[in-house]
Coordinates of C-alpha atoms and ligand atoms in Angstrom, one line a residue:
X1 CA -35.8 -14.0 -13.5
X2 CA -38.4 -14.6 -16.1
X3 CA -38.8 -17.5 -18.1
X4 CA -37.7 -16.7 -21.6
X5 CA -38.4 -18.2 -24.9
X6 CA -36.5 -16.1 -27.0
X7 CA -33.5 -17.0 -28.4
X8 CA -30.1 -15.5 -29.9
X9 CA -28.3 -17.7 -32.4
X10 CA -24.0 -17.7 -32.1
X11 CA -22.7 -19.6 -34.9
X12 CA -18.9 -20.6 -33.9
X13 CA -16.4 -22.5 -36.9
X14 CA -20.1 -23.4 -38.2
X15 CA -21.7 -24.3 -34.8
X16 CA -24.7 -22.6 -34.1
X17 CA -25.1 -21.9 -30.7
X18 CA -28.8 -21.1 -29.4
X19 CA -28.6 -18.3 -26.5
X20 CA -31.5 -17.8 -24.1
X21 CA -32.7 -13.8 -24.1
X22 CA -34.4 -12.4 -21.1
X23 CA -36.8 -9.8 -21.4
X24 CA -36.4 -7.0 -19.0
X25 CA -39.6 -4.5 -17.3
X26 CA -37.7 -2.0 -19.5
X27 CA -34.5 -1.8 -21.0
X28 CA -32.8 -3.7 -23.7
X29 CA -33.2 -7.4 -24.1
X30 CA -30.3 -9.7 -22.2
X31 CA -28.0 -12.5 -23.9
X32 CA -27.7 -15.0 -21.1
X33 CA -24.1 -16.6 -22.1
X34 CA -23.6 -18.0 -18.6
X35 CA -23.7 -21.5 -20.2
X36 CA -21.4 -20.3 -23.2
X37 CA -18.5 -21.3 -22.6
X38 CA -19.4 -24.8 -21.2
X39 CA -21.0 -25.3 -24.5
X40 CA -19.1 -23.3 -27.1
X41 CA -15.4 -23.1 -25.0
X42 CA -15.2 -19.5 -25.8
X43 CA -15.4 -16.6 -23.4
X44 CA -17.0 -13.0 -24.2
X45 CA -15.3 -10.1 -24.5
X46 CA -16.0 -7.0 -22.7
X47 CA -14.0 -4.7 -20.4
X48 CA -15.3 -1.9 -18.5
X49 CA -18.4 -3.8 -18.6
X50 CA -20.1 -1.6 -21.3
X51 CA -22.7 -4.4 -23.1
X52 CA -22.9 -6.4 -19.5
X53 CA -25.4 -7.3 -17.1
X54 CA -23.6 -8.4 -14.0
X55 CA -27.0 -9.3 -12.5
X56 CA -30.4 -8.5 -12.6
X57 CA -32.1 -6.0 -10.0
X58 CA -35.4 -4.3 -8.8
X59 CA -33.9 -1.4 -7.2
X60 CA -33.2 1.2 -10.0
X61 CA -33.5 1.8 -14.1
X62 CA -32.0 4.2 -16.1
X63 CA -33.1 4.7 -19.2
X64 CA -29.8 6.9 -20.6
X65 CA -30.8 8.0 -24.3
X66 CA -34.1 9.6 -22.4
X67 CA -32.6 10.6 -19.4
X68 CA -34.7 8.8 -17.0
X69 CA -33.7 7.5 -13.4
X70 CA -36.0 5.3 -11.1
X71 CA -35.9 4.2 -7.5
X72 CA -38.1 1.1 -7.4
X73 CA -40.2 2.5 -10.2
X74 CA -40.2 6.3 -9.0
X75 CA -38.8 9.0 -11.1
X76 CA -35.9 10.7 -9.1
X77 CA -37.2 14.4 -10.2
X78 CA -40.4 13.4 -7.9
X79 CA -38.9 11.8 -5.3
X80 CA -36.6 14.5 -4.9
X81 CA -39.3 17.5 -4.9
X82 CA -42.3 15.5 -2.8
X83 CA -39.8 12.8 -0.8
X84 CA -36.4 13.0 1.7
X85 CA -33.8 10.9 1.9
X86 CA -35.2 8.8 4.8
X87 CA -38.4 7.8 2.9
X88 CA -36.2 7.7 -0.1
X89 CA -33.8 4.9 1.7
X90 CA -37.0 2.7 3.2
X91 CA -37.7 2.9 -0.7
X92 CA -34.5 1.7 -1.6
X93 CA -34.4 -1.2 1.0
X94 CA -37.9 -2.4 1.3
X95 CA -39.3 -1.8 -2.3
X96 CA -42.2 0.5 -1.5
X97 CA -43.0 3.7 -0.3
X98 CA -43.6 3.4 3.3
X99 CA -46.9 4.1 5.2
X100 CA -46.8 6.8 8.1
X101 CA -46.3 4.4 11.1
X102 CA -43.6 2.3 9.1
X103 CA -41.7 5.4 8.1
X104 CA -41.6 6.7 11.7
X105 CA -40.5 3.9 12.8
X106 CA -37.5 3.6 10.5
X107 CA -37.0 6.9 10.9
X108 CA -36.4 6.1 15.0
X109 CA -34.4 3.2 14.1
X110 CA -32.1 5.0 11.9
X111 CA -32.0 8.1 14.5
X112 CA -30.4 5.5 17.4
X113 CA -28.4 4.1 15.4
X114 CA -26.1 7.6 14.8
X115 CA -23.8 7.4 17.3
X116 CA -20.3 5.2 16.8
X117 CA -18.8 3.2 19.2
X118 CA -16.7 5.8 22.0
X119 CA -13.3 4.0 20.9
X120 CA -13.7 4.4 17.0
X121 CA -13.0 8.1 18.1
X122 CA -9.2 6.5 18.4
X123 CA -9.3 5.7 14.9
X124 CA -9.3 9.4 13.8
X125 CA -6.5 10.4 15.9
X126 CA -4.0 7.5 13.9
X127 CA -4.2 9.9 10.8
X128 CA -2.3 13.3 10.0
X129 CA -4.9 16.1 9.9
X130 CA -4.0 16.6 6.2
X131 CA -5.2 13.4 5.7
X132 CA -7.6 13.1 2.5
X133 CA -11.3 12.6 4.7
X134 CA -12.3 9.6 2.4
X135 CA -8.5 8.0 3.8
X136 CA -10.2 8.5 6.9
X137 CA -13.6 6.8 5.7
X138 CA -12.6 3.9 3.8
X139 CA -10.0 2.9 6.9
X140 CA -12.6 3.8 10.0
X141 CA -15.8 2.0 7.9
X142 CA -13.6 -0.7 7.0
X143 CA -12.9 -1.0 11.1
X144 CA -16.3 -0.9 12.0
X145 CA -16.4 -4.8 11.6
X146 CA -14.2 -4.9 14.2
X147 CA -16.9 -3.4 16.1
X148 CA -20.4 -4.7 15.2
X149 CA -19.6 -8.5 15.6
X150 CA -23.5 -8.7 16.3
X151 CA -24.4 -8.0 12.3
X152 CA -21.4 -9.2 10.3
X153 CA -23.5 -12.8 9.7
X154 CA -24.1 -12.4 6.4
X155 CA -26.8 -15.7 6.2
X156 CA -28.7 -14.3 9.6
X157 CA -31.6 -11.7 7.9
X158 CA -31.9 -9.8 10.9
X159 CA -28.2 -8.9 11.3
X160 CA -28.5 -8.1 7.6
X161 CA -31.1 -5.2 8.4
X162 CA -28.8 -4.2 11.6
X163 CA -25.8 -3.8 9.6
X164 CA -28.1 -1.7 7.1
X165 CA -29.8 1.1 9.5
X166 CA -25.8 1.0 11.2
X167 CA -24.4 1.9 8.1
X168 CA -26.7 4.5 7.0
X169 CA -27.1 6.0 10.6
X170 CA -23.3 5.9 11.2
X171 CA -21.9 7.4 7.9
X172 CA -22.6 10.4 8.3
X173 CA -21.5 10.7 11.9
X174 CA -18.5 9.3 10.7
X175 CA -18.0 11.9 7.6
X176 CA -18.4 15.1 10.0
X177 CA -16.1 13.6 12.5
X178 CA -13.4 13.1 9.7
X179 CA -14.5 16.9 9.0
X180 CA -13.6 18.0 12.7
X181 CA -10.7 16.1 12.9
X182 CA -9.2 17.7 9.5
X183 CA -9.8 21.5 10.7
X184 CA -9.0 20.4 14.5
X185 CA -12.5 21.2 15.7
X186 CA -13.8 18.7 18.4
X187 CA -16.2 16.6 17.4
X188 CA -19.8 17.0 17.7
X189 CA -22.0 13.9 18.9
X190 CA -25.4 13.4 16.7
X191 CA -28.8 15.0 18.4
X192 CA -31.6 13.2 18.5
X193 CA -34.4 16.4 17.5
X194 CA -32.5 16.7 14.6
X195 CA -33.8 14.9 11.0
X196 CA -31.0 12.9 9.0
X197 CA -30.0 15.8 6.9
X198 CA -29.5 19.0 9.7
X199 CA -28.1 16.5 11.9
X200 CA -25.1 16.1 9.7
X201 CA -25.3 20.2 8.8
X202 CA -24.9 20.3 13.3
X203 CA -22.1 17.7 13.3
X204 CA -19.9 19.5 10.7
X205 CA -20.5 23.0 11.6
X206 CA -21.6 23.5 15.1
X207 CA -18.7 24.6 17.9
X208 CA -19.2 23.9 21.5
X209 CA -18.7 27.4 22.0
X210 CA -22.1 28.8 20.9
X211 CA -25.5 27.7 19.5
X212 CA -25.3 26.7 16.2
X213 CA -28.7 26.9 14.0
X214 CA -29.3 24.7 11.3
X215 CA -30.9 26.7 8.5
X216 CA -33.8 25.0 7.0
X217 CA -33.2 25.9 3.5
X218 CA -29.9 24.6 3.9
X219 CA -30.7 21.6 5.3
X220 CA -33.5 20.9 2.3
X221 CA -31.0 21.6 -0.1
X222 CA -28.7 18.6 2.1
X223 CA -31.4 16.4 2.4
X224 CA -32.1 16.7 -1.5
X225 CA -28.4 16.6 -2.9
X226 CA -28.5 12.6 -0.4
X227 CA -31.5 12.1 -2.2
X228 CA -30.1 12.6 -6.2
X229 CA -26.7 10.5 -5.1
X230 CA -28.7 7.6 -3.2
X231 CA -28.4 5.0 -5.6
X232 CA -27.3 4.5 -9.7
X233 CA -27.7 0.8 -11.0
X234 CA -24.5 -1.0 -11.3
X235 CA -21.9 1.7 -11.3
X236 CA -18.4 1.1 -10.4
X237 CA -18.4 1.4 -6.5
X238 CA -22.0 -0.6 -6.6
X239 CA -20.2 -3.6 -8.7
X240 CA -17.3 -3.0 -6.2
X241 CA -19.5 -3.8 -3.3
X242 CA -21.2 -6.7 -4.8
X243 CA -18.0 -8.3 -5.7
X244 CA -16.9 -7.5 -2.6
X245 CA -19.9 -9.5 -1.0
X246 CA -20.0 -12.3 -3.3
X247 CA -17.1 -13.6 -1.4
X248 CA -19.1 -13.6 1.6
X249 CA -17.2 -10.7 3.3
X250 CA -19.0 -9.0 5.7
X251 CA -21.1 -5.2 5.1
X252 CA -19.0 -3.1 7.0
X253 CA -15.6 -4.4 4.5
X254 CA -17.9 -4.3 1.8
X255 CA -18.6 -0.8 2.3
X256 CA -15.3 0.5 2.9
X257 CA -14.0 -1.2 -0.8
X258 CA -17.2 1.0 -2.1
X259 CA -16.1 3.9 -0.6
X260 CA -12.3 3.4 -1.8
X261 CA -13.6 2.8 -5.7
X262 CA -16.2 5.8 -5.3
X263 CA -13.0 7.8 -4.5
X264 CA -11.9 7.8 -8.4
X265 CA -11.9 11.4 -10.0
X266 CA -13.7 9.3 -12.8
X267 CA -16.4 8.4 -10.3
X268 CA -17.2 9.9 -6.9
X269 CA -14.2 12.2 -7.0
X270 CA -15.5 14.0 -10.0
X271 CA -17.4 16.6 -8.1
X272 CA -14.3 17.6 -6.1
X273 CA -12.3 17.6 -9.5
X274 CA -14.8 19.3 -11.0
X275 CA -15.0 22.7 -8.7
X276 CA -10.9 22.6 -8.6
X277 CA -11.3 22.5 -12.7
X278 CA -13.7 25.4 -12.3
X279 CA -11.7 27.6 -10.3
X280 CA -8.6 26.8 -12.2
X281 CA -10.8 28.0 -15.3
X282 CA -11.0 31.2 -13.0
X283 CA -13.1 33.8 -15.3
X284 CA -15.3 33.3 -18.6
X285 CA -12.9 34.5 -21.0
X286 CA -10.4 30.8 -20.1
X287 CA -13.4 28.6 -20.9
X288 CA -12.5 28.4 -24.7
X289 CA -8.7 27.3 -23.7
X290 CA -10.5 24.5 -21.5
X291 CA -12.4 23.2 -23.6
X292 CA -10.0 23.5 -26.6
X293 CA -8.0 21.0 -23.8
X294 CA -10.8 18.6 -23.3
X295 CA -10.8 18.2 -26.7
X296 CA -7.5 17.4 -28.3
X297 CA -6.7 14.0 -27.9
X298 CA -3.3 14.4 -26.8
X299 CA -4.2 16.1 -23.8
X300 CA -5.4 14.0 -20.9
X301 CA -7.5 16.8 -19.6
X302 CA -11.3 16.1 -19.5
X303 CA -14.6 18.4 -18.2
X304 CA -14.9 17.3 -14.8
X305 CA -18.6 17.1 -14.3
X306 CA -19.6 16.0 -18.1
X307 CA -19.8 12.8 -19.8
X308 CA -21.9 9.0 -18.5
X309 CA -20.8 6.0 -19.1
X310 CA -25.0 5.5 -19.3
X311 CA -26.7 8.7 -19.8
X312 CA -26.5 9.8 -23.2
X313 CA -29.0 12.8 -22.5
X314 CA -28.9 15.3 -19.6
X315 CA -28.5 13.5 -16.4
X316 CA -32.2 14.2 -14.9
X317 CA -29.9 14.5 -10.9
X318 CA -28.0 18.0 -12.9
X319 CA -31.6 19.5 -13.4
X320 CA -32.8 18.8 -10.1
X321 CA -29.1 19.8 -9.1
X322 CA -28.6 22.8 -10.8
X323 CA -32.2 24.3 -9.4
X324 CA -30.8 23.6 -6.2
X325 CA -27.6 25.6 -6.9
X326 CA -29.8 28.6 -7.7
X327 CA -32.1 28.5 -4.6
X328 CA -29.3 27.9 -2.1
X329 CA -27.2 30.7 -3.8
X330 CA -30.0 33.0 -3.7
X331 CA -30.1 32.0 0.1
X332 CA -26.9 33.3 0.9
X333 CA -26.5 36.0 -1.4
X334 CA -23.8 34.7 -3.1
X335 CA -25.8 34.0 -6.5
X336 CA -23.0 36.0 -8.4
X337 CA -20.7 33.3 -7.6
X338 CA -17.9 33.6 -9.8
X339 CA -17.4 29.9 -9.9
X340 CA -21.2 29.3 -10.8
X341 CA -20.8 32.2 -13.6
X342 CA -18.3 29.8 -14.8
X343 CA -19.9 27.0 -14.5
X344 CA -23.2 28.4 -16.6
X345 CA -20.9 29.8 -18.9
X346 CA -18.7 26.3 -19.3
X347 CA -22.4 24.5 -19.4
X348 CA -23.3 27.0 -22.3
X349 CA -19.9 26.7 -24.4
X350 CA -19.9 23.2 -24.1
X351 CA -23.2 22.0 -25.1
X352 CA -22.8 24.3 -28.1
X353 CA -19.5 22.8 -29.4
X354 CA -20.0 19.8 -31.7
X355 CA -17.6 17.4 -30.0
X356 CA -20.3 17.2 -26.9
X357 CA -23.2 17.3 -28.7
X358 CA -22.0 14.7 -30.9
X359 CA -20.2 12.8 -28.1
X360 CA -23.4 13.4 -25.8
X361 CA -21.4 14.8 -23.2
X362 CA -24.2 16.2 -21.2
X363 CA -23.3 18.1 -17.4
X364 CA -24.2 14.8 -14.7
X365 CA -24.5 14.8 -11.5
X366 CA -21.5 16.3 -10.3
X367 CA -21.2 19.2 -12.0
X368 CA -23.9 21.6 -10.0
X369 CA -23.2 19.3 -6.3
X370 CA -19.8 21.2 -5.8
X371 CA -20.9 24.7 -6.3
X372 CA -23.8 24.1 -3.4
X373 CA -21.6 22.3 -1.2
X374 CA -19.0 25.2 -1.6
X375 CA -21.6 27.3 -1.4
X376 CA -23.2 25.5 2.2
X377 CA -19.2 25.9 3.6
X378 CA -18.0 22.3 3.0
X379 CA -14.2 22.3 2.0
X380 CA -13.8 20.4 -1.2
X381 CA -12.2 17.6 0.3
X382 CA -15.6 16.9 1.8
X383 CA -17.7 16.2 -1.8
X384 CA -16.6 12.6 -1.7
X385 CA -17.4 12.2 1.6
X386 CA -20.8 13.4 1.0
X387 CA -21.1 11.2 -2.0
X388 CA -20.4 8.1 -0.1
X389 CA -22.7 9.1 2.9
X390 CA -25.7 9.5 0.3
X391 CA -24.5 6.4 -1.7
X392 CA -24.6 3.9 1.8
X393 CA -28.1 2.8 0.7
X394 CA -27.5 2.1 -2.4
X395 CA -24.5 0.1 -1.6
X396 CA -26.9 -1.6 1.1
X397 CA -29.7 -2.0 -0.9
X398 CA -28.1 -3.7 -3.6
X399 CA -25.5 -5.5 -0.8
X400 CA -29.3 -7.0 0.4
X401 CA -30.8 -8.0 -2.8
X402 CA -27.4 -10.0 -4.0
X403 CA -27.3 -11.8 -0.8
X404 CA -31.1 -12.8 -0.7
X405 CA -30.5 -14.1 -4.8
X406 CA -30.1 -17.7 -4.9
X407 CA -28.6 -17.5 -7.9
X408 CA -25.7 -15.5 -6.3
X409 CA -22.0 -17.0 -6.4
X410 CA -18.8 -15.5 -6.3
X411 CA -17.9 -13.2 -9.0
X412 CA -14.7 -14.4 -10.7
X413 CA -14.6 -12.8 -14.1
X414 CA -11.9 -14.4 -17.0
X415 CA -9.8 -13.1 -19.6
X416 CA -8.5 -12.6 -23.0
X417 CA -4.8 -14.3 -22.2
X418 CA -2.2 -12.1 -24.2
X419 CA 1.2 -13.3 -22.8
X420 CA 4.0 -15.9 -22.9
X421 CA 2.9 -19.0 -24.1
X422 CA 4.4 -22.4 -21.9
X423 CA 8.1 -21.9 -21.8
X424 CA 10.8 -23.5 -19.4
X425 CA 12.8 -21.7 -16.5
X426 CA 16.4 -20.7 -17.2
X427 CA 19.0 -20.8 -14.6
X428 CA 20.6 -17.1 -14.0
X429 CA 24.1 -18.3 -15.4
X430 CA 22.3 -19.0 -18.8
X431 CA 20.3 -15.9 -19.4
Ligands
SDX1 C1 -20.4 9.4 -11.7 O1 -21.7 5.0 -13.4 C2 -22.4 5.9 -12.7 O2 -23.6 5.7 -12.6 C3 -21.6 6.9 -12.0 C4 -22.4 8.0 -11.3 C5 -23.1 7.4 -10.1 O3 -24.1 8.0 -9.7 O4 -22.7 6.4 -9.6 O5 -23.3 8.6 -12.2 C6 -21.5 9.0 -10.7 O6 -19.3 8.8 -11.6 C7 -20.6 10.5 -12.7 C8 -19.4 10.6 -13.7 C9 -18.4 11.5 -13.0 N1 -17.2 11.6 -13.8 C10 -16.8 12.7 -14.4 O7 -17.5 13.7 -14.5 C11 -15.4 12.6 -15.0 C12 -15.4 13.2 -16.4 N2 -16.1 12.2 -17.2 C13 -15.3 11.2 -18.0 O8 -14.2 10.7 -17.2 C14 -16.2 10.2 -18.6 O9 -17.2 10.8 -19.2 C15 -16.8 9.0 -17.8 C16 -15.8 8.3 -17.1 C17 -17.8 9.6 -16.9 C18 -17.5 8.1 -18.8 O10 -16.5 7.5 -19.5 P1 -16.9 6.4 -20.6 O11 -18.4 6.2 -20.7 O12 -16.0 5.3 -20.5 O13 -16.7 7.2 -21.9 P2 -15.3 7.3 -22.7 O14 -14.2 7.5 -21.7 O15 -15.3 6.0 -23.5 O16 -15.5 8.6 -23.6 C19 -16.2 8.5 -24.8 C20 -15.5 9.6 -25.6 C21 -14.0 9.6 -25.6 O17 -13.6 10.2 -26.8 P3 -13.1 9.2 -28.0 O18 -12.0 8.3 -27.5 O19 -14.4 8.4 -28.4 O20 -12.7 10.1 -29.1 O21 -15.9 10.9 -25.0 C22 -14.7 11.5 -24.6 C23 -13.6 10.5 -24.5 O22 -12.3 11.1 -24.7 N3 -15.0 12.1 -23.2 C24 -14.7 13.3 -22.8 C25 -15.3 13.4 -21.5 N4 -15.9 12.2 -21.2 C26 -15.7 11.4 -22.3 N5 -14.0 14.3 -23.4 C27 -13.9 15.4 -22.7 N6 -14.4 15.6 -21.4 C28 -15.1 14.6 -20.8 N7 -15.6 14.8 -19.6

């Protein structure tokens, strides 16, 4: 962290208190109060984290009031039209984009590292069939540590990186299988010819009874919806993971609590909530009875697919999003979707009413991601899934930069005590 030599003032019952301020690349200035209440004896307030800096980080920036996201300096609307998601993950990890023999060989790496270990497969067959496929993630991820004893050392560097390409090779192999297992389709080992992106289209949708053929458009549009979920700062599955790992736990448990947080319909789960919220619309003409919902306060209901904790502007992932929607639509000759009519008309509506504008409740990323992943054939059960696939690096990346901080310690946040005061125990025959 940079040297700083600007200061806040906090005056307390006529203490002043002089606060170090860091001075970021970009963003807004930081408060350091980590020596605050040693000092002052008073704590900060802040929950859901919404003026806080939980660390600092090289990975990713976004700028929300513009509606910029970076990977390691790189705007996501480029990396997402000239890069994949394997360049975009060596990116992520290393901190640079990756010359031609470096990429190939992480490409390799990540390609032998696909298959799971033949008696996971037992884990699948513990669950009901119904069984939610991120159940199925967050309990056969979490079990992988029971597996991979040879990279759960979190002080050995080289089992760090193990644990990383095994994670990001594995996830997806493990998503399809909870796929097969939920239809009752056998499953379908990873190939080796295949890139990152069709291999997972194969292991979902290929049947040992016939060829299958991964479409290239498809598996473009694939590649490019793991690209736009890869990584997102400090959101709430990120911070799970890091607090997971500042115990010292070990990646694969780490992993599986991100994947359980990620989950939420307020997180992860939104895109699957979102495409139930847009059939349940059904046709244009219920859009104003929706939104009329959304907006009265004493209805609980909220637009699945709008509104950022950060991005106060259009989420720059929807753009890229939504022109994926159109191309793949186009591709399969579905492009008068009913569900994306509604969705373009809900988009419309919305960011014409005043409560959104004012609100800046802008579409983010998961409004556009369930209409192509309908679209593609994926059950909506499955969105989640393919969120947590895409967000493994991120999860990694960050998992490896906390670890390799030696300012890192356990995170062990405190309170604002509102209960009983000191008071003595009374015996039941006096209550
Ligand atoms: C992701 O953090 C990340 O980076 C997450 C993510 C990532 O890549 O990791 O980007 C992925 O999680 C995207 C967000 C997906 N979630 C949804 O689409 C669910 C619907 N959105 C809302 O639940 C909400 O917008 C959140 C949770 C996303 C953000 O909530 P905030 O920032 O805590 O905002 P808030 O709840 O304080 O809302 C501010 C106001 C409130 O009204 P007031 O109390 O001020 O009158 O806006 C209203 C809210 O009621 N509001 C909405 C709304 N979202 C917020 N009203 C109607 N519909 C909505 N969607």
């Amino acid at each position: 962290m940079a040297d700083t030599t600007k200061t806040a003032t906090l005056t307390i019952d006529g203490t002043d208190y002089e606060l170090p301020v860091h001075q970021p690349t970009a963003g807004p200035d930081v408060v350091d109060i980590r020596k605050l209440y040693g000092q002052a004896g008073v704590f900060t307030y802040d929950p859901g984290f919404t003026s806080t800096a939980s660390c600092d980080s090289t990975i990713t920036y976004i700028d929300g009031d513009a509606g910029i996201l970076t990977h390691r300096g790189y705007p996501i609307d480029q990396l997402a039209g000239k890069s994949h998601f394997l360049e975009v993950c060596f990116l992520l990890l290393y901190g640079y984009l990756p010359k031609a023999e470096e990429l190939e060989d992480f490409e390799t790496t990540v390609t032998r590292h696909t298959m799971i270990h033949e008696q996971m497969h037992n884990f699948f067959r513990g669950f009901r069939r119904d069984a939610h496929p991120m159940a199925t993630m967050v309990g056969v991820v979490g079990a992988m540590s029971a597996f991979y004893h040879d990279s759960t050392d979190i002080s050995d560097e080289r089992q760090r990186e193990i644990a990383s390409f095994r994670l990001i090779a594995k996830m997806p192999t493990i998503a399809a299988m909870a796929y097969k297992y939920s239809i009752g389709q056998p499953f379908v080992y990873p190939r080796n010819d295949l890139d990152y992106a069709a291999n997972f289209l194969h292991m979902c949708f290929s049947v040992p009874a016939e060829e299958y053929h991964v479409d290239p458009i498809l598996a473009r549009a694939m590649d490019r919806i793991f690209t736009l979920h890869a990584d997102h700062e400090q959101n709430a599955s990120t911070s799970t993971v890091r607090l997971a790992s500042s115990s010292g736990a070990n990646p694969f448990a780490c992993v599986a609590a991100g994947i359980a947080c990620l989950w939420g319909p307020a997180h992860g789960g939104a895109n699957q909530a979102c495409l139930e919220m847009l059939k349940e619309i059904g046709t244009p003409d219920q859009i104003p009875e929706y939104i009329a919902r959304a907006k009265d306060k004493n209805d609980p209901f909220r637009l699945m697919g709008f509104g950022h904790r950060v991005y106060k502007n259009f989420d720059p992932r929807a753009k890229v999003m939504k022109q994926s929607a159109d191309e793949v639509l186009d591709l399969l000759g579905v492009e008068d979707n009913p569900t994306l009519q509604v969705a373009k008309d809900l988009e419309k509506a919305a960011l014409e009413d005043p409560y959104f504008t004012e609100k800046k409740l802008f579409p983010n990323v998961d409004f556009y991601s369930g209409i192509i992943l309908e679209a593609m054939g994926f059950p909506t059960a499955m969105f989640t899934p393919i969120f947590a696939l895409s967000r493994t690096v991120g999860w990694v990346s960050q998992w490896k930069e906390q670890l390799s901080d030696p300012q890192m310690k356990i995170g062990r946040p405190r309170q604002l005590y509102q209960g009983e005061n000191l008071r003595d125990y009374v015996d039941i025959e006096n209550r």
